[in-house]
Coordinates of C-alpha atoms and ligand atoms in Angstrom, one line a residue:
M1 CA -72.8 -67.1 -56.8
T2 CA -72.8 -70.0 -54.6
N3 CA -73.1 -69.4 -51.0
N4 CA -72.5 -66.3 -49.5
A5 CA -73.0 -67.7 -45.9
Q6 CA -70.2 -66.8 -43.6
P7 CA -70.0 -69.4 -40.8
E8 CA -68.8 -68.6 -37.3
E9 CA -65.3 -69.9 -37.0
G10 CA -65.5 -73.6 -35.5
K11 CA -69.4 -74.3 -35.9
R12 CA -69.7 -75.1 -39.6
S13 CA -71.7 -77.7 -39.8
L14 CA -70.3 -80.8 -42.0
N15 CA -70.5 -80.4 -45.5
F16 CA -71.6 -83.5 -47.6
I17 CA -68.0 -84.7 -48.0
E18 CA -67.1 -84.6 -44.1
Q19 CA -70.6 -86.4 -44.1
F20 CA -69.7 -89.5 -46.4
V21 CA -66.1 -89.5 -44.7
E22 CA -68.0 -89.9 -41.1
E23 CA -70.4 -92.3 -42.7
D24 CA -67.4 -94.6 -43.8
L25 CA -65.6 -94.4 -40.4
A26 CA -69.0 -95.1 -38.7
N27 CA -69.3 -98.0 -40.7
G28 CA -65.9 -99.3 -40.1
K29 CA -64.4 -99.2 -43.8
N30 CA -60.8 -99.4 -44.5
D31 CA -60.4 -100.2 -40.9
G32 CA -60.8 -96.2 -39.9
R33 CA -58.3 -95.1 -41.9
I34 CA -58.5 -92.1 -44.0
H35 CA -56.2 -91.3 -46.8
T36 CA -56.5 -88.5 -49.0
R37 CA -54.2 -87.2 -52.0
F38 CA -54.1 -83.7 -53.7
P39 CA -52.9 -85.0 -57.6
P40 CA -51.9 -81.5 -59.5
E41 CA -50.8 -81.8 -63.3
P42 CA -47.2 -80.5 -63.0
N43 CA -48.2 -78.3 -66.5
G44 CA -48.9 -75.1 -64.8
Y45 CA -48.6 -73.0 -61.6
L46 CA -51.4 -73.3 -58.9
H47 CA -54.5 -70.9 -59.0
I48 CA -57.1 -70.1 -56.3
G49 CA -59.1 -72.9 -57.6
H50 CA -56.5 -75.7 -56.8
A51 CA -56.6 -74.0 -53.0
K52 CA -59.9 -75.1 -52.9
A53 CA -58.7 -78.9 -53.5
I54 CA -55.5 -78.1 -51.1
C55 CA -57.6 -77.3 -48.3
L56 CA -60.5 -79.9 -48.7
D57 CA -57.6 -82.8 -49.3
F58 CA -55.3 -81.4 -46.6
G59 CA -58.4 -80.4 -44.3
I60 CA -60.1 -84.1 -43.9
A61 CA -56.8 -85.6 -43.5
E62 CA -56.2 -83.2 -40.8
R63 CA -59.7 -83.4 -39.3
Y64 CA -60.0 -87.3 -39.3
N65 CA -56.5 -88.0 -37.8
G66 CA -55.6 -88.9 -41.8
K67 CA -52.7 -88.8 -44.2
C68 CA -52.6 -86.5 -47.3
N69 CA -50.5 -87.5 -50.1
L70 CA -48.9 -84.9 -52.4
R71 CA -49.0 -86.3 -56.0
F72 CA -47.9 -85.2 -59.8
D73 CA -49.7 -86.4 -62.0
D74 CA -47.1 -86.5 -64.6
T75 CA -48.4 -88.7 -67.5
N76 CA -48.1 -86.2 -70.4
P77 CA -44.4 -85.6 -70.6
S78 CA -44.5 -83.2 -73.3
K79 CA -46.1 -80.4 -71.4
E80 CA -44.3 -80.8 -67.8
E81 CA -41.6 -78.8 -66.6
V82 CA -39.3 -79.2 -63.0
E83 CA -40.5 -75.2 -62.4
Y84 CA -43.8 -76.4 -61.9
I85 CA -43.5 -78.8 -59.6
D86 CA -41.0 -76.5 -57.6
S87 CA -43.6 -74.1 -57.4
I88 CA -46.4 -76.4 -56.8
K89 CA -44.8 -77.5 -53.7
A90 CA -43.4 -74.0 -52.4
D91 CA -47.6 -72.9 -52.9
I92 CA -49.0 -75.7 -50.7
H93 CA -46.8 -75.3 -47.8
W94 CA -47.6 -71.4 -48.1
L95 CA -51.0 -72.3 -47.9
G96 CA -50.2 -73.9 -44.6
F97 CA -50.4 -77.5 -45.7
D98 CA -47.6 -80.6 -45.6
W99 CA -47.3 -83.9 -47.0
E100 CA -44.6 -85.0 -45.0
D101 CA -42.1 -87.5 -46.8
R102 CA -45.1 -88.5 -48.8
E103 CA -44.3 -86.8 -52.6
F104 CA -45.1 -89.3 -55.1
Y105 CA -45.3 -89.2 -58.8
A106 CA -47.5 -91.3 -61.6
S107 CA -44.5 -91.8 -63.3
D108 CA -43.4 -94.1 -60.2
Y109 CA -46.2 -96.7 -61.3
F110 CA -45.2 -96.3 -65.2
G111 CA -43.8 -100.3 -64.4
K112 CA -46.7 -101.2 -62.6
L113 CA -49.3 -100.0 -65.1
Y114 CA -47.5 -101.3 -67.8
D115 CA -47.8 -104.6 -66.5
F116 CA -51.7 -103.9 -65.4
A117 CA -52.3 -103.0 -69.3
T118 CA -50.2 -106.4 -70.4
E119 CA -52.6 -108.5 -67.9
L120 CA -55.6 -106.6 -69.5
I121 CA -54.5 -107.8 -73.0
K122 CA -54.0 -111.4 -71.9
R123 CA -57.1 -111.5 -70.1
G124 CA -58.8 -110.2 -73.7
L125 CA -59.7 -106.8 -71.8
A126 CA -57.5 -104.8 -74.5
Y127 CA -56.6 -104.6 -77.7
I128 CA -54.0 -102.6 -80.0
D129 CA -55.6 -100.6 -82.3
D130 CA -54.4 -99.5 -85.6
Q131 CA -56.4 -96.8 -86.6
P132 CA -55.7 -93.1 -86.1
A133 CA -57.1 -91.4 -83.4
S134 CA -59.5 -89.0 -85.5
L135 CA -60.9 -92.4 -87.0
I136 CA -61.4 -93.9 -83.4
S137 CA -63.1 -90.9 -82.3
E138 CA -65.5 -90.9 -85.1
Q139 CA -66.4 -94.7 -84.4
K140 CA -67.5 -93.7 -80.6
G141 CA -71.2 -92.6 -81.8
T142 CA -73.1 -90.0 -79.6
P143 CA -74.6 -90.5 -76.4
N144 CA -77.8 -91.8 -78.2
K145 CA -76.5 -93.8 -81.1
P146 CA -73.7 -97.2 -79.9
G147 CA -70.5 -96.9 -81.1
I148 CA -68.9 -99.2 -83.9
E149 CA -66.5 -101.7 -83.2
S150 CA -62.8 -101.5 -84.1
P151 CA -61.7 -104.0 -86.8
Y152 CA -58.7 -104.7 -84.6
R153 CA -61.1 -105.0 -81.6
N154 CA -61.0 -108.9 -82.0
R155 CA -57.1 -109.6 -83.1
S156 CA -55.3 -112.1 -81.2
V157 CA -54.1 -111.8 -77.2
E158 CA -50.5 -112.9 -79.0
E159 CA -50.4 -110.2 -81.8
S160 CA -51.7 -107.6 -79.2
L161 CA -48.9 -108.2 -76.5
D162 CA -46.4 -108.4 -79.5
L163 CA -47.7 -105.2 -80.8
F164 CA -47.7 -103.4 -77.6
R165 CA -44.0 -104.6 -76.4
R166 CA -42.7 -103.1 -79.9
M167 CA -44.4 -99.9 -79.4
N168 CA -42.9 -99.6 -76.3
E169 CA -39.4 -100.3 -77.6
G170 CA -39.6 -97.5 -80.4
E171 CA -40.5 -99.5 -82.8
F172 CA -43.3 -97.6 -84.5
E173 CA -44.4 -93.5 -84.8
E174 CA -46.4 -91.8 -82.6
G175 CA -50.0 -91.6 -83.8
S176 CA -49.5 -94.9 -85.6
R177 CA -51.0 -97.5 -82.9
V178 CA -52.9 -97.0 -79.7
L179 CA -53.8 -99.3 -76.4
R180 CA -57.5 -99.6 -75.9
A181 CA -59.4 -101.3 -72.9
K182 CA -62.1 -103.7 -74.5
V183 CA -65.1 -102.3 -72.5
D184 CA -68.3 -101.6 -73.9
M185 CA -68.8 -99.7 -77.5
T186 CA -72.6 -99.7 -76.6
S187 CA -72.6 -98.4 -73.2
S188 CA -74.3 -95.5 -72.4
N189 CA -71.3 -94.0 -70.9
M190 CA -68.8 -92.4 -73.2
H191 CA -66.3 -93.0 -71.6
K192 CA -66.6 -96.9 -71.4
R193 CA -66.4 -97.1 -75.4
D194 CA -63.1 -98.8 -75.3
P195 CA -61.1 -95.9 -74.5
I196 CA -57.6 -95.7 -75.2
I197 CA -55.2 -96.1 -72.2
Y198 CA -51.8 -96.1 -74.0
R199 CA -50.1 -94.0 -76.2
I200 CA -47.0 -93.8 -78.2
M201 CA -44.8 -90.7 -77.3
K202 CA -41.4 -90.7 -78.5
C203 CA -40.2 -87.6 -75.7
A204 CA -38.1 -87.8 -72.5
H205 CA -39.8 -87.6 -69.4
H206 CA -38.4 -85.6 -66.4
R207 CA -38.0 -88.6 -64.4
T208 CA -38.2 -91.5 -66.2
G209 CA -36.0 -90.2 -69.2
D210 CA -36.1 -92.4 -72.2
T211 CA -37.3 -95.6 -70.7
W212 CA -40.7 -95.5 -72.0
K213 CA -42.0 -94.8 -75.6
V214 CA -45.6 -95.4 -74.6
Y215 CA -47.5 -93.6 -71.9
P216 CA -50.7 -93.8 -70.1
M217 CA -53.4 -91.9 -70.6
Y218 CA -54.7 -89.7 -67.6
D219 CA -57.7 -92.2 -67.1
F220 CA -55.5 -95.2 -66.9
A221 CA -53.1 -93.4 -64.0
H222 CA -55.3 -91.7 -62.2
G223 CA -57.8 -94.3 -60.4
Q224 CA -54.9 -96.9 -59.9
S225 CA -52.9 -94.4 -58.6
D226 CA -55.2 -93.7 -56.0
Y227 CA -55.4 -97.5 -55.5
F228 CA -51.6 -98.1 -55.4
E229 CA -51.1 -95.6 -52.6
G230 CA -53.8 -97.3 -50.8
V231 CA -56.1 -93.8 -50.7
T232 CA -59.7 -93.8 -49.5
H233 CA -61.3 -91.0 -50.7
S234 CA -60.1 -89.5 -53.9
L235 CA -61.9 -86.1 -54.1
C236 CA -62.2 -84.2 -57.4
T237 CA -63.9 -81.8 -59.3
L238 CA -67.6 -82.4 -61.0
E239 CA -66.0 -83.1 -64.5
F240 CA -64.6 -86.6 -63.2
E241 CA -68.3 -88.0 -62.1
V242 CA -68.5 -89.1 -65.8
H243 CA -65.4 -90.8 -65.5
R244 CA -65.9 -93.0 -62.3
P245 CA -67.9 -95.8 -64.0
L246 CA -64.4 -96.3 -66.1
Y247 CA -62.3 -95.9 -62.8
D248 CA -64.6 -98.3 -61.4
W249 CA -64.1 -100.6 -64.2
F250 CA -60.4 -100.7 -64.1
I251 CA -60.4 -101.4 -60.1
D252 CA -62.6 -104.1 -60.5
Q253 CA -59.7 -105.4 -62.8
L254 CA -57.0 -104.9 -60.4
K255 CA -58.0 -105.3 -56.7
E256 CA -57.7 -108.1 -54.7
G257 CA -59.3 -107.5 -51.5
D258 CA -62.4 -105.5 -50.5
Y259 CA -60.3 -102.4 -50.6
R260 CA -61.4 -99.6 -53.2
P261 CA -60.9 -95.9 -53.2
R262 CA -64.2 -94.3 -52.8
Q263 CA -64.5 -91.3 -55.5
I264 CA -66.3 -87.7 -54.4
E265 CA -67.1 -85.1 -56.5
F266 CA -67.6 -81.5 -55.8
N267 CA -68.0 -78.2 -57.6
R268 CA -64.8 -76.2 -59.1
L269 CA -63.7 -72.4 -57.4
N270 CA -64.8 -70.1 -60.6
L271 CA -63.7 -66.5 -59.9
T272 CA -65.4 -63.5 -61.4
Y273 CA -63.3 -61.2 -63.2
T274 CA -60.8 -63.9 -64.3
V275 CA -60.0 -67.4 -65.8
M276 CA -59.1 -70.1 -64.1
S277 CA -57.0 -72.6 -66.3
K278 CA -53.8 -73.1 -66.3
R279 CA -53.9 -73.2 -69.9
K280 CA -55.4 -70.1 -70.3
L281 CA -53.0 -68.5 -67.5
L282 CA -50.4 -70.1 -69.7
Q283 CA -51.1 -68.2 -72.9
L284 CA -51.5 -65.1 -70.8
V285 CA -47.8 -65.6 -69.6
Q286 CA -46.5 -66.7 -73.1
T287 CA -48.2 -63.8 -74.8
G288 CA -46.8 -61.1 -72.5
Q289 CA -50.4 -60.2 -71.5
V290 CA -49.0 -60.5 -68.0
L291 CA -45.6 -60.2 -66.6
G292 CA -45.5 -63.9 -65.7
W293 CA -47.4 -66.5 -63.4
D294 CA -46.7 -64.5 -60.5
D295 CA -47.9 -61.2 -61.8
P296 CA -50.2 -59.5 -58.8
R297 CA -53.1 -59.5 -61.2
M298 CA -53.2 -63.3 -61.7
P299 CA -55.4 -65.8 -59.8
S300 CA -52.1 -67.9 -59.4
L301 CA -51.6 -68.6 -55.8
S302 CA -47.8 -67.2 -56.5
G303 CA -49.3 -63.9 -57.7
L304 CA -51.9 -64.0 -55.1
R305 CA -49.1 -64.2 -52.4
R306 CA -46.9 -61.4 -54.3
R307 CA -50.1 -58.9 -54.5
G308 CA -50.2 -59.6 -50.4
Y309 CA -53.1 -62.0 -50.2
T310 CA -52.1 -64.0 -46.6
P311 CA -52.6 -67.9 -46.6
A312 CA -55.6 -67.2 -43.9
S313 CA -57.9 -65.0 -46.0
I314 CA -57.6 -67.8 -48.8
R315 CA -58.4 -70.7 -46.4
N316 CA -61.6 -68.4 -44.7
F317 CA -62.7 -67.6 -48.3
V318 CA -62.4 -71.3 -49.2
D319 CA -64.5 -72.0 -46.5
M320 CA -67.1 -69.3 -47.1
I321 CA -68.0 -70.5 -50.7
G322 CA -68.2 -74.3 -49.1
Y323 CA -68.3 -77.4 -51.4
T324 CA -71.5 -78.4 -53.5
K325 CA -72.6 -80.6 -56.0
Y326 CA -73.2 -77.8 -58.8
E327 CA -71.1 -75.6 -60.3
A328 CA -71.7 -71.6 -60.1
M329 CA -69.7 -68.7 -60.3
N330 CA -67.8 -67.2 -56.9
D331 CA -68.0 -63.3 -56.5
V332 CA -64.1 -62.0 -56.4
G333 CA -66.0 -59.6 -53.9
L334 CA -66.3 -62.3 -51.4
L335 CA -62.3 -63.0 -51.8
E336 CA -61.7 -59.4 -51.0
F337 CA -63.9 -59.3 -48.4
A338 CA -62.1 -62.2 -47.1
V339 CA -58.6 -60.4 -47.2
R340 CA -59.5 -57.3 -45.7
E341 CA -61.0 -59.3 -42.8
D342 CA -58.0 -60.6 -42.6
L343 CA -55.6 -57.7 -42.5
N344 CA -57.7 -55.5 -40.5
K345 CA -56.5 -57.6 -37.8
T346 CA -52.6 -57.7 -38.3
A347 CA -51.9 -54.8 -41.0
T348 CA -49.7 -51.6 -39.4
R349 CA -51.3 -48.6 -39.9
V350 CA -49.0 -46.2 -41.9
M351 CA -49.1 -42.8 -43.8
G352 CA -48.4 -42.6 -47.5
V353 CA -49.7 -40.4 -49.8
L354 CA -49.8 -41.8 -53.4
R355 CA -50.2 -38.3 -55.7
P356 CA -48.2 -35.7 -53.8
L357 CA -49.3 -32.4 -53.1
K358 CA -47.2 -29.9 -51.4
L359 CA -48.8 -28.4 -48.2
I360 CA -47.0 -25.4 -46.1
L361 CA -47.8 -24.2 -42.3
T362 CA -47.4 -20.7 -42.9
N363 CA -47.2 -20.2 -39.2
Y364 CA -45.5 -23.2 -38.1
P365 CA -42.0 -21.9 -37.1
E366 CA -39.6 -22.4 -39.8
G367 CA -36.9 -25.0 -38.8
Q368 CA -39.1 -26.8 -36.3
E369 CA -40.1 -30.3 -36.1
E370 CA -42.0 -32.7 -33.5
Q371 CA -42.6 -36.3 -33.5
L372 CA -46.5 -37.1 -33.0
E373 CA -47.5 -40.3 -31.7
T374 CA -49.7 -42.4 -33.4
V375 CA -51.6 -45.6 -32.8
N376 CA -49.7 -49.1 -35.2
N377 CA -53.3 -50.8 -35.2
P378 CA -56.1 -49.7 -33.2
E379 CA -57.5 -53.4 -33.9
D380 CA -54.9 -55.1 -31.4
E381 CA -53.9 -53.6 -28.5
N382 CA -50.4 -55.0 -28.1
A383 CA -49.5 -53.7 -31.3
G384 CA -48.3 -50.2 -29.4
T385 CA -47.8 -46.7 -30.8
R386 CA -45.0 -45.2 -32.8
L387 CA -43.6 -41.5 -33.6
L388 CA -44.3 -39.7 -36.5
P389 CA -42.2 -36.5 -37.5
F390 CA -44.1 -33.5 -38.2
G391 CA -43.0 -30.1 -39.4
R392 CA -43.6 -27.0 -41.7
E393 CA -43.8 -28.7 -45.0
L394 CA -46.1 -31.8 -45.6
Y395 CA -47.2 -33.5 -48.5
I396 CA -51.3 -34.3 -48.9
E397 CA -52.8 -35.8 -51.7
Q398 CA -53.6 -34.0 -54.5
D399 CA -56.9 -35.0 -54.9
D400 CA -57.7 -33.7 -50.9
F401 CA -57.4 -30.2 -52.4
M402 CA -60.1 -28.9 -54.5
E403 CA -60.0 -24.7 -55.7
D404 CA -63.7 -24.8 -56.2
A405 CA -65.2 -27.3 -53.7
P406 CA -69.0 -28.5 -54.0
K407 CA -70.7 -28.7 -50.6
K408 CA -70.1 -32.3 -49.8
F409 CA -66.4 -32.2 -50.4
F410 CA -64.9 -32.6 -46.7
R411 CA -61.4 -32.7 -47.5
L412 CA -59.4 -28.9 -47.9
S413 CA -60.8 -26.1 -49.8
P414 CA -60.2 -22.1 -49.4
G415 CA -61.1 -21.3 -46.2
N416 CA -62.2 -24.7 -44.8
E417 CA -61.0 -26.9 -41.8
V418 CA -59.4 -30.2 -41.7
R419 CA -57.7 -32.5 -39.3
L420 CA -54.5 -34.1 -39.9
K421 CA -54.5 -37.8 -39.0
S422 CA -52.5 -37.8 -35.4
A423 CA -51.8 -34.3 -36.2
Y424 CA -53.6 -30.9 -35.5
I425 CA -56.3 -29.1 -37.5
I426 CA -55.4 -27.0 -39.9
K427 CA -57.1 -24.1 -42.5
C428 CA -56.8 -23.6 -46.0
E429 CA -55.7 -19.8 -46.3
D430 CA -54.1 -20.0 -49.7
F431 CA -52.7 -22.1 -52.7
V432 CA -50.2 -21.8 -55.7
K433 CA -51.4 -22.3 -59.1
D434 CA -49.3 -23.0 -62.3
P435 CA -50.3 -20.0 -64.7
K436 CA -49.4 -22.1 -67.8
T437 CA -51.0 -25.7 -66.9
G438 CA -53.7 -24.7 -64.3
E439 CA -52.4 -27.1 -62.2
I440 CA -51.9 -26.5 -58.1
T441 CA -48.3 -26.5 -56.8
E442 CA -48.7 -25.6 -53.2
V443 CA -51.6 -25.2 -50.2
H444 CA -50.9 -22.9 -48.0
C445 CA -52.7 -23.7 -44.4
T446 CA -52.1 -22.3 -40.9
Y447 CA -52.4 -24.8 -38.0
D448 CA -53.8 -24.5 -34.3
P449 CA -51.5 -25.9 -32.0
L450 CA -54.0 -26.3 -29.5
T451 CA -55.8 -29.1 -31.3
K452 CA -53.1 -31.2 -31.0
S453 CA -54.3 -34.9 -31.3
G454 CA -54.4 -36.6 -28.0
S455 CA -54.9 -33.2 -26.3
G456 CA -58.2 -33.3 -25.8
E457 CA -58.3 -29.8 -27.3
S458 CA -60.6 -30.4 -30.3
R459 CA -63.2 -29.2 -32.4
K460 CA -65.9 -30.3 -35.3
V461 CA -64.4 -30.6 -38.4
K462 CA -65.8 -32.9 -41.2
G463 CA -62.5 -34.2 -42.8
T464 CA -59.5 -36.4 -42.0
L465 CA -56.6 -36.4 -43.8
H466 CA -53.4 -38.4 -44.6
W467 CA -50.0 -36.7 -44.9
V468 CA -46.1 -37.2 -44.4
S469 CA -43.5 -34.6 -43.6
A470 CA -42.2 -33.6 -46.9
K471 CA -38.3 -33.4 -45.0
H472 CA -38.8 -37.0 -43.8
A473 CA -40.4 -38.7 -46.3
I474 CA -38.9 -41.3 -48.4
D475 CA -39.8 -42.2 -51.8
A476 CA -41.5 -45.1 -53.6
E477 CA -43.1 -46.7 -56.5
V478 CA -46.4 -47.8 -55.8
R479 CA -48.5 -50.1 -58.0
L480 CA -52.2 -50.2 -58.0
Y481 CA -54.3 -53.2 -60.0
D482 CA -57.5 -53.2 -61.1
R483 CA -59.4 -56.3 -62.5
L484 CA -57.2 -58.4 -65.2
F485 CA -60.6 -58.4 -67.2
V486 CA -63.8 -55.9 -67.5
D487 CA -66.3 -58.9 -68.1
E488 CA -67.2 -60.8 -65.2
E489 CA -66.8 -64.1 -67.1
P490 CA -64.5 -63.5 -69.9
D491 CA -64.3 -67.2 -70.8
G492 CA -67.9 -67.8 -70.8
H493 CA -68.9 -65.8 -74.2
K494 CA -69.2 -68.3 -77.4
D495 CA -68.3 -66.0 -80.1
K496 CA -65.3 -64.2 -78.2
D497 CA -62.1 -65.0 -77.1
F498 CA -61.5 -64.2 -73.3
T499 CA -58.1 -62.2 -74.0
E500 CA -60.6 -59.6 -76.1
F501 CA -62.0 -58.7 -72.2
L502 CA -58.4 -57.9 -71.0
N503 CA -58.4 -54.2 -68.9
P504 CA -56.1 -52.1 -70.3
E505 CA -56.4 -50.3 -67.0
S506 CA -55.2 -53.4 -64.9
L507 CA -52.0 -51.8 -63.9
E508 CA -51.1 -48.7 -62.6
R509 CA -47.7 -47.6 -61.5
L510 CA -47.2 -44.6 -59.5
S511 CA -43.8 -43.9 -59.4
N512 CA -43.2 -40.1 -57.1
C513 CA -45.1 -41.4 -54.1
K514 CA -44.1 -40.2 -50.8
L515 CA -44.1 -42.8 -47.8
E516 CA -43.5 -42.4 -43.7
P517 CA -39.9 -42.6 -42.8
S518 CA -40.9 -46.0 -40.8
L519 CA -41.7 -48.0 -44.1
A520 CA -37.7 -48.0 -45.4
N521 CA -37.2 -50.9 -42.6
A522 CA -40.5 -53.0 -44.7
K523 CA -40.0 -56.4 -44.8
V524 CA -41.9 -58.5 -47.3
E525 CA -43.8 -60.1 -45.3
D526 CA -45.1 -56.9 -43.6
R527 CA -48.5 -55.8 -44.1
F528 CA -49.7 -52.5 -44.1
Q529 CA -52.6 -50.2 -43.9
F530 CA -51.9 -47.5 -46.0
T531 CA -54.5 -44.9 -43.9
R532 CA -57.4 -44.2 -46.4
L533 CA -55.7 -46.1 -49.1
G534 CA -55.8 -49.7 -49.0
Y535 CA -53.9 -52.9 -47.6
F536 CA -50.5 -52.8 -49.3
C537 CA -47.3 -54.7 -49.1
L538 CA -43.7 -54.5 -50.5
D539 CA -43.2 -56.1 -53.8
S540 CA -41.1 -59.5 -53.1
K541 CA -39.3 -59.5 -56.6
D542 CA -39.0 -55.7 -57.8
S543 CA -38.5 -53.9 -54.5
K544 CA -35.0 -53.4 -53.3
P545 CA -33.6 -51.1 -50.1
G546 CA -33.3 -47.7 -51.4
N547 CA -36.0 -48.6 -54.3
L548 CA -38.8 -49.1 -52.6
V549 CA -41.9 -50.9 -55.0
F550 CA -45.3 -51.1 -52.8
N551 CA -48.2 -53.5 -54.1
R552 CA -52.3 -52.5 -53.1
T553 CA -53.5 -55.9 -52.3
V554 CA -57.0 -54.1 -52.0
P555 CA -58.5 -51.2 -51.8
L556 CA -60.1 -50.5 -47.8
K557 CA -63.9 -50.9 -49.5
D558 CA -64.9 -52.0 -52.0
S559 CA -64.8 -49.6 -54.9
W560 CA -63.7 -51.1 -57.6
G561 CA -64.9 -50.1 -61.0
K562 CA -65.7 -46.3 -59.3
G563 CA -63.3 -44.3 -60.4
N564 CA -61.4 -44.6 -57.2
R565 CA -58.6 -46.7 -57.6
Ligands
LIG601 P1 -56.9 -76.1 -64.9 O1 -58.1 -77.0 -65.6 O2 -57.3 -75.0 -64.6 O3 -55.9 -76.7 -66.0 P2 -56.8 -79.1 -63.8 O4 -58.0 -79.6 -63.2 O5 -56.2 -79.6 -65.1 O6 -57.0 -77.5 -63.7 P3 -54.9 -80.2 -62.2 O7 -53.5 -80.0 -62.1 O8 -55.4 -81.2 -62.9 O9 -55.5 -79.1 -62.9 O10 -55.6 -80.2 -60.7 C1 -55.1 -80.9 -59.5 C2 -56.6 -81.0 -58.6 O11 -57.1 -79.8 -58.5 C3 -57.6 -81.7 -59.2 O12 -58.0 -82.6 -58.6 C4 -58.7 -80.8 -59.3 O13 -59.8 -81.5 -59.9 C5 -58.6 -79.5 -58.8 N1 -58.6 -78.4 -59.0 C6 -58.7 -78.0 -60.2 N2 -59.1 -76.5 -60.4 C7 -59.8 -76.6 -59.7 C8 -61.2 -75.4 -59.4 N3 -61.2 -74.5 -59.8 N4 -61.8 -75.6 -58.0 C9 -61.5 -76.7 -57.1 N5 -60.8 -77.6 -57.4 C10 -59.8 -77.7 -58.9
LIG602 MG1 -56.0 -81.7 -65.4

């Protein structure tokens, strides 16, 4: 775990990236202009790792009166889909950020990049290599052993120009030729050993259609796109640190004045008990291990949203873990802490019974009902109160009753007293048991009318239970989630595939839940705390009026894996 410090709001000290930015501002770099970008590849949905990059890119722009572009790095037409572009935009907006009119695509620069590649050939700084990619890779050498120069390295400028043009006209097969930058086959940086910068792909692009038959490699597009957009600070994850000398080399060939983007790398967000790569998440979706990108068990932003996470809780979590220069694992418990902390302030307290057991108050007059006042949110004075219907027949949780209770069982058992929340003290007098199955089917209690909540009359009882009135309860399905994987780092095993660690019990669907009637009017954006059970919200996809489905966002306490789901 990197950093569990929880800074007080607004009092956080500058992170190292903000320090660099302030240094640049103090030195008058770029005329005081601050311009960042968030550059997703549209080959999957965004996950919470991306949220860390988004908060930084847009956050720096906000803090220093700058701008942040959204740029889709769409250089690989074979893996990209419009569905992903739409979802990425929706997720960024949901997190609370906006790129205004600056929605760009690396494909906007295909023309400029092609011209730049041509210019490199003309200057003797790039050449067409006719060898297959596998051989090129073998000739690269190792960090301790210099690479071998390609036999095509010194072919004439005219020949390379001609071949590059014909590659783009579709004359050659995919994989038959590539364009390589002529940098240095002996460089200690492997990325500078004549990297491939263009390849043939006979594949329609979602934006440029069939215009191009050659496509730039990511490394040839990324840094230059930042340059074309006037980006001052290119913030990216640590794995790009070793690419930086190559990006700098390209910009050296391209730039005219003093301006160049400054790349600063930071550590990735990695969460325990999940995987974070889009490729692996896509695999889970495609093999049906989860029910889509927005499955509430996924670490995708759409999954977390459907699960009930709030944008504020994700932003706060990103703030808590901070930005460093070394990779680490972040404890998912801290993310759950952040969502509880946020929901505690805003969620309406309600009552719902997940596994109902009938409770009859034998001394409560038949046919009588009353409305009991209850507080909507003790954390928020302005949240007010509402009325709960109460009557002779109620539901409580099955596991709130025990026939032979151990001493420390502070719930209901024969002869015992408990309080029903916002109602009365009751005493268990009897119970009914199915003679065949041994299942408890009814609990019979008496209530003490003098102990109504708020009346001032009370006595000490050890437990308080939640309940709903049987006559007024509404039916609902409730979905409980456990971790998607049983291992802390499912993709951290050399000899085992991450899918071997999938948790077969990550989803539990309870279809016979009884909820207080006010929940019939719940809206997707509403957040609830079900007393004693956790935070819940409507499932945005499957819930319908009259057929309600609730998701548990998170239990009240950190009780994962303790049989307390
Ligand atoms: P993945 O490995 O999950 O496929 P990626 O890095 O290929 O992710 P991109 O779409 O290229 O995904 O990422 C867009 C931006 O988000 C990049 O700047 C990248 O550095 C950043 N990013 C991706 N994953 C994380 C993460 N786990 N933590 C922080 N930033 C991330
Ligand atoms: Mg990537």
